[in-house]
PDB file of C-alpha atoms in Angstrom:
ATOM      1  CA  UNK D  46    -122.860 -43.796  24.512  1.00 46.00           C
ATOM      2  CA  UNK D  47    -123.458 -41.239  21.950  1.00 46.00           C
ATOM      3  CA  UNK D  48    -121.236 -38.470  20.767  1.00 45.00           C
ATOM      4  CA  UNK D  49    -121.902 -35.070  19.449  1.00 47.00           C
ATOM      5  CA  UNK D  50    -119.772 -33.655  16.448  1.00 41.00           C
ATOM      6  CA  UNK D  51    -119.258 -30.134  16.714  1.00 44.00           C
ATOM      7  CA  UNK D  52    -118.542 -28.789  13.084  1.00 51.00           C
ATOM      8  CA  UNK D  53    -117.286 -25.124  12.432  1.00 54.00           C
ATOM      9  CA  UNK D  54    -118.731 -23.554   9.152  1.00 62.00           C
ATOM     10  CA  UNK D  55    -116.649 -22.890   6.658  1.00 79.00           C
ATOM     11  CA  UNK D  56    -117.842 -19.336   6.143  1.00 88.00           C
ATOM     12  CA  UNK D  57    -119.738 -17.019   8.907  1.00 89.00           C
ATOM     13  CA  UNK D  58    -122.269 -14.138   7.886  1.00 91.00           C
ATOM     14  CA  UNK D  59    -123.026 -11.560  10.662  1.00 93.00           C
ATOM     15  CA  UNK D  60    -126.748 -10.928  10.503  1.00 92.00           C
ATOM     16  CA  UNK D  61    -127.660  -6.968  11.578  1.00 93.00           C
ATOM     17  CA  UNK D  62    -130.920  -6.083  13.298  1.00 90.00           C
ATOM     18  CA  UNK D  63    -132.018  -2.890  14.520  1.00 84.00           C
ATOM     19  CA  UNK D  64    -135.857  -1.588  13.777  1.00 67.00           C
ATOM     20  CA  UNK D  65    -134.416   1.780  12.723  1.00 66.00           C
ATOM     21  CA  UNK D  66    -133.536   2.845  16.090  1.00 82.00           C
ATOM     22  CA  UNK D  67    -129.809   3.528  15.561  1.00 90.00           C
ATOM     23  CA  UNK D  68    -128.887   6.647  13.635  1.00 90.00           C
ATOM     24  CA  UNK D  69    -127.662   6.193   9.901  1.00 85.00           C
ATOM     25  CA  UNK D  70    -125.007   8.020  10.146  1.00 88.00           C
ATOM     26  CA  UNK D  71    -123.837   5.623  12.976  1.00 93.00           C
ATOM     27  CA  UNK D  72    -124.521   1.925  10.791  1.00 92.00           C
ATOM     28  CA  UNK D  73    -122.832   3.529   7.603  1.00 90.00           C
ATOM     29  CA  UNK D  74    -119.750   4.859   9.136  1.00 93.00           C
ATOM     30  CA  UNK D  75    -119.225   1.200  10.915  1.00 95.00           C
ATOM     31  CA  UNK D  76    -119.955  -0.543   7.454  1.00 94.00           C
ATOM     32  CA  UNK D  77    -117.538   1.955   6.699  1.00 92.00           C
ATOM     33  CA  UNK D  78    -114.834   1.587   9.127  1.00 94.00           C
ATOM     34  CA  UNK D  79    -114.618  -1.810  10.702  1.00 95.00           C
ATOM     35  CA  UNK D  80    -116.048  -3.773   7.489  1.00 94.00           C
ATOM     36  CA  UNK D  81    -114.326  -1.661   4.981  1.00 92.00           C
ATOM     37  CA  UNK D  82    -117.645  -1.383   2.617  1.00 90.00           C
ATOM     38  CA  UNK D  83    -117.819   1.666  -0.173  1.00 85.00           C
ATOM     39  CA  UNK D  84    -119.656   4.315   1.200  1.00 84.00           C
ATOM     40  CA  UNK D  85    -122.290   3.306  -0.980  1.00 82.00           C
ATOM     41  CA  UNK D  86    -122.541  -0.035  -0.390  1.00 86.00           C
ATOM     42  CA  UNK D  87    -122.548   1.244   3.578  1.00 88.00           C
ATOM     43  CA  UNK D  88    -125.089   3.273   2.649  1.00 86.00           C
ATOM     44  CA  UNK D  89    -127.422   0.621   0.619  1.00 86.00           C
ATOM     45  CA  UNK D  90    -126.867  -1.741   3.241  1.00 88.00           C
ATOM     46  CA  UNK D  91    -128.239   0.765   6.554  1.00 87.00           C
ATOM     47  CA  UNK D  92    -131.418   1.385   4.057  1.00 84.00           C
ATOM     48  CA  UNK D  93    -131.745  -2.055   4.285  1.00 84.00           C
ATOM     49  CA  UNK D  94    -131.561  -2.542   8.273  1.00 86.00           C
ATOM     50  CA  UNK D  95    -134.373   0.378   8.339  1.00 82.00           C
ATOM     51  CA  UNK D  96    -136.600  -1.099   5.898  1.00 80.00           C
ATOM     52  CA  UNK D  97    -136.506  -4.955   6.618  1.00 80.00           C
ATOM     53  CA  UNK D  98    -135.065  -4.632  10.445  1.00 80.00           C
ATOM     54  CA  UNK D  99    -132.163  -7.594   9.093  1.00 83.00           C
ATOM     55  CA  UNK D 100    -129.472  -7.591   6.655  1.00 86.00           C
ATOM     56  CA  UNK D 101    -127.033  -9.669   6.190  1.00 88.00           C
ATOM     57  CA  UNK D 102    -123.269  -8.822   5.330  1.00 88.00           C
ATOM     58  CA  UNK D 103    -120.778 -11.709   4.577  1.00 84.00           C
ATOM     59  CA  UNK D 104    -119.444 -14.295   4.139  1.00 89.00           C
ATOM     60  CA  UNK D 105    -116.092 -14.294   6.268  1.00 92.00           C
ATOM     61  CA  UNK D 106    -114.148 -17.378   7.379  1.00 92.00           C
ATOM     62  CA  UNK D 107    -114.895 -17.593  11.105  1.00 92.00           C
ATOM     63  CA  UNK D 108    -111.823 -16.176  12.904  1.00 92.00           C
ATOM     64  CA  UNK D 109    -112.134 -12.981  10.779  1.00 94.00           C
ATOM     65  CA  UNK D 110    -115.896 -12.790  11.388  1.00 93.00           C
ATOM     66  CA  UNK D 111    -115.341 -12.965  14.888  1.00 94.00           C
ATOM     67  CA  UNK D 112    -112.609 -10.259  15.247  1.00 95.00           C
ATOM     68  CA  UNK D 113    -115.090  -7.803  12.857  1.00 95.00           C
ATOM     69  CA  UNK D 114    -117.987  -9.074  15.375  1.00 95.00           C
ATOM     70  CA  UNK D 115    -116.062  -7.918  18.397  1.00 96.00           C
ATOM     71  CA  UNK D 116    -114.728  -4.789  16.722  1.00 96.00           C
ATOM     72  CA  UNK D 117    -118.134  -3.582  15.782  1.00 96.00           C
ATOM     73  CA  UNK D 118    -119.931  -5.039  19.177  1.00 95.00           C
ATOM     74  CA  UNK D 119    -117.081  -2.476  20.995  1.00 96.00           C
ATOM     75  CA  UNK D 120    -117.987   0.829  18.706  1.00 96.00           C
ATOM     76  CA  UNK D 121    -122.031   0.000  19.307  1.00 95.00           C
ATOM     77  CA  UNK D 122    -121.589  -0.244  23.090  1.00 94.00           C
ATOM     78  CA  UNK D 123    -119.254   2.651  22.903  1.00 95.00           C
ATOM     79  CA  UNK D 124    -122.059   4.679  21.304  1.00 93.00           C
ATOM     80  CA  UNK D 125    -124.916   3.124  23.380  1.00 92.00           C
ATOM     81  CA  UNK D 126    -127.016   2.458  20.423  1.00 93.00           C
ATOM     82  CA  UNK D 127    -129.466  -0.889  19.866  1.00 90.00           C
ATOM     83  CA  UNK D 128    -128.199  -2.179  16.700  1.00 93.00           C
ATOM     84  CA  UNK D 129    -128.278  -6.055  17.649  1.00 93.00           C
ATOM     85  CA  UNK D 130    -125.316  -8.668  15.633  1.00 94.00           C
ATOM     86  CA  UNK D 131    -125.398 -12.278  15.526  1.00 92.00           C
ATOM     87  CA  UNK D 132    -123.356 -14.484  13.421  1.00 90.00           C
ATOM     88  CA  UNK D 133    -124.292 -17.601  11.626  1.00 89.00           C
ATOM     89  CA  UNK D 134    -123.576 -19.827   9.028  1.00 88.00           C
ATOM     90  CA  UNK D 135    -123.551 -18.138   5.424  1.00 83.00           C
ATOM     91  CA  UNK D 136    -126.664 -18.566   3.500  1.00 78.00           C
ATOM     92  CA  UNK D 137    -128.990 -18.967   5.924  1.00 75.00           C
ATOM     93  CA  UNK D 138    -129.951 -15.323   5.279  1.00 75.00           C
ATOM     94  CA  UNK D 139    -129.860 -13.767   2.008  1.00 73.00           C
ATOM     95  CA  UNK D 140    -127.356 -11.546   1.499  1.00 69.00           C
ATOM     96  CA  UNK D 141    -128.147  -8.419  -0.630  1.00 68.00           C
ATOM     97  CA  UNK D 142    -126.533  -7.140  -3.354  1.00 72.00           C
ATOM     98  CA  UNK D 143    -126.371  -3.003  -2.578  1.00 69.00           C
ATOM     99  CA  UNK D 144    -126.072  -2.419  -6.303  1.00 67.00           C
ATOM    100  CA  UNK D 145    -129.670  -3.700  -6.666  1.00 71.00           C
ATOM    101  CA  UNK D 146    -131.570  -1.552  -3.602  1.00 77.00           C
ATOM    102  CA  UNK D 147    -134.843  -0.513  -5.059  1.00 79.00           C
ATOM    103  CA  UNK D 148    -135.454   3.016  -3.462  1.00 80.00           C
ATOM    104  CA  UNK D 149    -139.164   4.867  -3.018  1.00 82.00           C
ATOM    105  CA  UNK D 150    -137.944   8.729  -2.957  1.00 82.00           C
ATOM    106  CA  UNK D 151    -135.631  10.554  -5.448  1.00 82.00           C
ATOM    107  CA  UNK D 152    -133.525  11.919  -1.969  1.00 83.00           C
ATOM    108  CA  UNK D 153    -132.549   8.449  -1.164  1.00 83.00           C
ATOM    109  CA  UNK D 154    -131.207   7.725  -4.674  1.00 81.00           C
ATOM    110  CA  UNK D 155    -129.199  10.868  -4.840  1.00 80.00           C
ATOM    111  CA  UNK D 156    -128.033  10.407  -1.451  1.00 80.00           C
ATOM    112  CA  UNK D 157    -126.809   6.752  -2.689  1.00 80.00           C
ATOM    113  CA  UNK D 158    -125.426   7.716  -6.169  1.00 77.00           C
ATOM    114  CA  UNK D 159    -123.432  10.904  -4.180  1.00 77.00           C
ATOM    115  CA  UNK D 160    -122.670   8.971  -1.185  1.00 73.00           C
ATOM    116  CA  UNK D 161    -118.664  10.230  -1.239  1.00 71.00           C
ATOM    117  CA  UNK D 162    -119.555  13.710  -2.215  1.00 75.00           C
ATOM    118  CA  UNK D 163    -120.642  16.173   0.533  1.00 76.00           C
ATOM    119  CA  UNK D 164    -123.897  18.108  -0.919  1.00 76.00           C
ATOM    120  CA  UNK D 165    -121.815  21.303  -0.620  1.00 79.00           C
ATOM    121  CA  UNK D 166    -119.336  20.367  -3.505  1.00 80.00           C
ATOM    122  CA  UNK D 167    -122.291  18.927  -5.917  1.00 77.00           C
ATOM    123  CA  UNK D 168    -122.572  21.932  -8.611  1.00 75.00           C
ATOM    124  CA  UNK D 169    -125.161  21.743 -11.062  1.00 74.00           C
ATOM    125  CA  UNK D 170    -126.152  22.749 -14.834  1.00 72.00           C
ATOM    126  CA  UNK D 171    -129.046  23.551 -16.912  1.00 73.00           C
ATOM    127  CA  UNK D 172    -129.135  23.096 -20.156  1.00 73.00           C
ATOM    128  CA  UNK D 173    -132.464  23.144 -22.536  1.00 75.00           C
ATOM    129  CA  UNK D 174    -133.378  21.632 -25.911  1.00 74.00           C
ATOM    130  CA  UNK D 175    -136.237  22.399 -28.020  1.00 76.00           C
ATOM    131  CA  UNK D 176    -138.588  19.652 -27.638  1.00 72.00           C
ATOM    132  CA  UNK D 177    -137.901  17.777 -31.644  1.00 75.00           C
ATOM    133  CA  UNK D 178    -134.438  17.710 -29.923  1.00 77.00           C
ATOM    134  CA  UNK D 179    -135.981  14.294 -27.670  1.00 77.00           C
ATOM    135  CA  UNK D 180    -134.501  11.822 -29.915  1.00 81.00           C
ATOM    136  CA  UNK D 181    -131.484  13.109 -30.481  1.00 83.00           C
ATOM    137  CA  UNK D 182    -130.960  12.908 -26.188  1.00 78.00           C
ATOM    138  CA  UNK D 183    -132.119  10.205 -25.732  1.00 78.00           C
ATOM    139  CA  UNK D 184    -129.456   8.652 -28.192  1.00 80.00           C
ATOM    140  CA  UNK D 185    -126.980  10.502 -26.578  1.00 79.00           C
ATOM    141  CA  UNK D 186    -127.576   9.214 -23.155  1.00 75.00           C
ATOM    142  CA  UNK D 187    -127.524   6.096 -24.346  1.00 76.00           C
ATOM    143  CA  UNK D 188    -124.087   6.248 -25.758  1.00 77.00           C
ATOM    144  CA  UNK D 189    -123.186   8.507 -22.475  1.00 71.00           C
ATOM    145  CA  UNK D 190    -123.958   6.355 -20.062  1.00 67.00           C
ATOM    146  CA  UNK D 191    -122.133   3.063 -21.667  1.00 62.00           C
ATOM    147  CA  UNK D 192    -121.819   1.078 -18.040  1.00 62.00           C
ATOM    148  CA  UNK D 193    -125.011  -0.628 -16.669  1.00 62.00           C
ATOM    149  CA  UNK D 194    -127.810   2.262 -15.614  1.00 67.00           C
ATOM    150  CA  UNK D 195    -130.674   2.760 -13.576  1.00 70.00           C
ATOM    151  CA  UNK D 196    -133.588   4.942 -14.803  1.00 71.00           C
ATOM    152  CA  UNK D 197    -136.075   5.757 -12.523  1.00 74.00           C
ATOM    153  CA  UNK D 198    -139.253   7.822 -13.252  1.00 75.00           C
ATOM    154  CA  UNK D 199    -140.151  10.780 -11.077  1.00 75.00           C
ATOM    155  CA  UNK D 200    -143.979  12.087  -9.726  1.00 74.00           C
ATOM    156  CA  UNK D 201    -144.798  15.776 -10.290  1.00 67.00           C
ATOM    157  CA  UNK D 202    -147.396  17.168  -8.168  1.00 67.00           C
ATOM    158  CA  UNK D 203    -148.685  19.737 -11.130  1.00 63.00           C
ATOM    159  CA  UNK D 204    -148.529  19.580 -14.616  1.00 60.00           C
ATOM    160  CA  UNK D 205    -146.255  22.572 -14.875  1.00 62.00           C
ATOM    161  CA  UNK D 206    -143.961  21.743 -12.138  1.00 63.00           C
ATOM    162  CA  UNK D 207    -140.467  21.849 -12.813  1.00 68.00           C
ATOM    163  CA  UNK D 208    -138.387  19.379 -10.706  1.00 70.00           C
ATOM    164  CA  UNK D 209    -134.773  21.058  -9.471  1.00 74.00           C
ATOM    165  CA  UNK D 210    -131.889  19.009  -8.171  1.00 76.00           C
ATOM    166  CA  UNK D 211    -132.562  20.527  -5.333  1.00 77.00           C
ATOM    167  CA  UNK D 212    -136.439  19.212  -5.139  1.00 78.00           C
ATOM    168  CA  UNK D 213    -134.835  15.945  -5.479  1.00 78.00           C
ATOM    169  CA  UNK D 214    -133.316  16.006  -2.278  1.00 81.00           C
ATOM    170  CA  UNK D 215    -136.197  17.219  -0.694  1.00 78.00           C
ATOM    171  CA  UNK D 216    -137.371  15.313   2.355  1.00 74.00           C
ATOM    172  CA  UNK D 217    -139.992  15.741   5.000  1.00 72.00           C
ATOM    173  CA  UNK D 218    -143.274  14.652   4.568  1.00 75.00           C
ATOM    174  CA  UNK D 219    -143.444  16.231   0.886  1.00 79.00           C
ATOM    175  CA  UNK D 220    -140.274  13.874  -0.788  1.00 82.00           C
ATOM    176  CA  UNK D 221    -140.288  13.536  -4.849  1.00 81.00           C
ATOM    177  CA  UNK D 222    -141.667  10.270  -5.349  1.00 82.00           C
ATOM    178  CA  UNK D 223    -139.738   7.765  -7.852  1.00 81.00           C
ATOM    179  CA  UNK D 224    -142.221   5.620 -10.197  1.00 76.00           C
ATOM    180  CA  UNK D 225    -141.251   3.101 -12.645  1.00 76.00           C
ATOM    181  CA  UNK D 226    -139.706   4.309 -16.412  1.00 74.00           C
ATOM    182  CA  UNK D 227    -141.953   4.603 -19.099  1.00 74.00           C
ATOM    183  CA  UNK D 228    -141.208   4.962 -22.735  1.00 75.00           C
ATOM    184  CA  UNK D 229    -142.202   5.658 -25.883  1.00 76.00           C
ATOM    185  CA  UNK D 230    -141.921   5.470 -29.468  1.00 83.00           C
ATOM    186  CA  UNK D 231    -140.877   8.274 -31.916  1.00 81.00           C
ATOM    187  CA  UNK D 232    -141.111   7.915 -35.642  1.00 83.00           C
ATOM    188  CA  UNK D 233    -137.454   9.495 -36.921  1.00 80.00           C
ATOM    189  CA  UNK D 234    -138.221   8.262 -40.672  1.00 81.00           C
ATOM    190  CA  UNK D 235    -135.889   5.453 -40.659  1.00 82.00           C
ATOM    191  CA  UNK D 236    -136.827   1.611 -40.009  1.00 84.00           C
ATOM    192  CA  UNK D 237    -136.887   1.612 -36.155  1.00 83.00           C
ATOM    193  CA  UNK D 238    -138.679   3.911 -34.385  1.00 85.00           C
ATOM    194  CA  UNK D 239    -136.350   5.592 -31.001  1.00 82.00           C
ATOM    195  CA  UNK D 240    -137.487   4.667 -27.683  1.00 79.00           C
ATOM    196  CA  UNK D 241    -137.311   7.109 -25.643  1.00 78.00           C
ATOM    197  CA  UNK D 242    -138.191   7.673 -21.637  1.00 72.00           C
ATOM    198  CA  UNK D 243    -141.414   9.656 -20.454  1.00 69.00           C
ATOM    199  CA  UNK D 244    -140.395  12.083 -18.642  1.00 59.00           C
ATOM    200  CA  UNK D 245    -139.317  13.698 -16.102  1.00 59.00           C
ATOM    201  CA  UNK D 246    -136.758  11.000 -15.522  1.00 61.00           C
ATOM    202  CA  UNK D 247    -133.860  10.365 -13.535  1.00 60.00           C
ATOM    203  CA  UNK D 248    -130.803   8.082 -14.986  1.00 57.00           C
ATOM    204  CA  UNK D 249    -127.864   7.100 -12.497  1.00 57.00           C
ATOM    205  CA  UNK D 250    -125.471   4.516 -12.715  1.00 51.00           C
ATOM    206  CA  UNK D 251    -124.722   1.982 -10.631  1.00 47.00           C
ATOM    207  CA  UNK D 252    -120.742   1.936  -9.647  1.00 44.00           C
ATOM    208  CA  UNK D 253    -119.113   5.001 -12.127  1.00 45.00           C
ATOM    209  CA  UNK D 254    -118.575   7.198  -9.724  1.00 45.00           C
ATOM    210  CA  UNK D 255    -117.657   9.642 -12.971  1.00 41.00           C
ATOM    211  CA  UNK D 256    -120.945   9.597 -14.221  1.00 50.00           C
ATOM    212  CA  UNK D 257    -123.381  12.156 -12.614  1.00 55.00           C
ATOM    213  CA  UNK D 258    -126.910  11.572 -12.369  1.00 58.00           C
ATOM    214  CA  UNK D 259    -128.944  13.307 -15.050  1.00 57.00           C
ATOM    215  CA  UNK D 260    -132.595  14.690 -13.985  1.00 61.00           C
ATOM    216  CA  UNK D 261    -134.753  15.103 -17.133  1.00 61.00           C
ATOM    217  CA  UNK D 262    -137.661  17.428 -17.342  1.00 60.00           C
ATOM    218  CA  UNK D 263    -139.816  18.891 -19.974  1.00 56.00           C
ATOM    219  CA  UNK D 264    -142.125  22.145 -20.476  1.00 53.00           C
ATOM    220  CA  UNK D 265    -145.436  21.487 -20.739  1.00 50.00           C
ATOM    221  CA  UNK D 266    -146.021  24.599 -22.176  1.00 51.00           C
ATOM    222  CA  UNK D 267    -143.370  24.411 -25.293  1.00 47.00           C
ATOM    223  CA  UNK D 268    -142.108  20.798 -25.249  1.00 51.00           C
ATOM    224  CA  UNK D 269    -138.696  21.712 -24.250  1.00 52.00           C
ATOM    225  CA  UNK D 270    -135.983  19.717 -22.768  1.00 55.00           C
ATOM    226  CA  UNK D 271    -134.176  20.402 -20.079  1.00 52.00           C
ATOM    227  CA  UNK D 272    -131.244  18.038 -18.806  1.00 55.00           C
ATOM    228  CA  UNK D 273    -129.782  19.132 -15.376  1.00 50.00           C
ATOM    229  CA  UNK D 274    -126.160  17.955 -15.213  1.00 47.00           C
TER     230      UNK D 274
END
């Protein structure tokens, strides 16, 4: 006679799958409140669901993934949304890292980097620098922003278009687009050139919540800077 060996797994991952049905608001606030993510990480991790339809969130040892399972399986009934939880051994999916979500529009990436800030308390600030100023930022935002940063480039419609914060967080079917960061050399008369971004340009950073992000534009007409802080 044969026997079967029943092992538990050490760890548990709970697996989320939805197909974008279930609001946003809804998945963040219960990465939020029964899993006890950052609101950013919440808010990385419902982009996610959207986009792939899975993400995984773990691991747990088993008798704590099972009391989060139940906890969020009561909320999601509760609310009669679709978003569908299994469980299942950890690594069998691959977990994200939320610090790493590659975005496609300049409103999601605001909407990450302020993801504990209500829009109505962001105030902003324009400042402008003649245009032979460029190196002279860009060394400055490299010793600003000393923890790791993302740059992302940004897609003007027109040539003379200059982006606002507020354009960033436009959405609709007209959304800023975010490209990749290109850069260039310029010659200051010393042995290495500076490397500076293309712009316009958007630099955030990943987890210093006291760091805003800083869009970066320039005037086609007179090559000046502006930096909106």
């Amino acid at each position: 006679m044969s026997h079967q060996v029943c092992t538990v797994p050490e760890s548990v991952q709970l697996v989320f799958q939805d197909g974008g049905k279930t609001p946003r608001g809804f998945v963040v606030n219960l990465f939020r409140k029964v899993f006890g993510r950052h609101q950013r990480d919440a808010y990385a991790l419902s982009m996610l669901i959207e986009r792939q339809d899975k993400a995984a969130c773990g691991p747990f040892p088993p008798s704590v993934a099972k009391a989060l399972f139940d906890a969020a399986q009561e909320r999601i009934r509760a609310e009669g949304h679709t978003l569908q939880i299994t469980s299942e051994p950890a690594g069998e999916t691959e977990a994200p890292d939320p610090s790493e979500i590659q975005f496609e529009w300049a409103r999601d990436a605001i909407a990450w980097h302020f993801a504990d800030i209500p829009p109505n308390s962001l105030v902003t600030m324009v400042r402008q620098f003649p245009g032979h100023m460029r190196a002279d930022i860009q060394i400055a935002i490299d010793k600003l922003f000393t923890s790791p940063v993302r740059f992302f480039g940004l897609q003007q419609r027109w040539t003379l278009e200059k982006l606002s914060f507020a354009q960033l967080r436009r959405a609709g079917d007209d959304p800023v687009w975010l490209a990749s960061p290109q850069y260039h050399e310029i010659d200051i008369g010393e042995a290495t050139p500076i490397k500076c971004l293309r712009i316009p340009t958007i630099a955030t950073t990943r987890y210093d919540g006291l760091r805003p992000p800083i869009p970066i534009d320039r005037d086609q007409r007179d090559g000046a800077v502006r930096c909106i802080f």
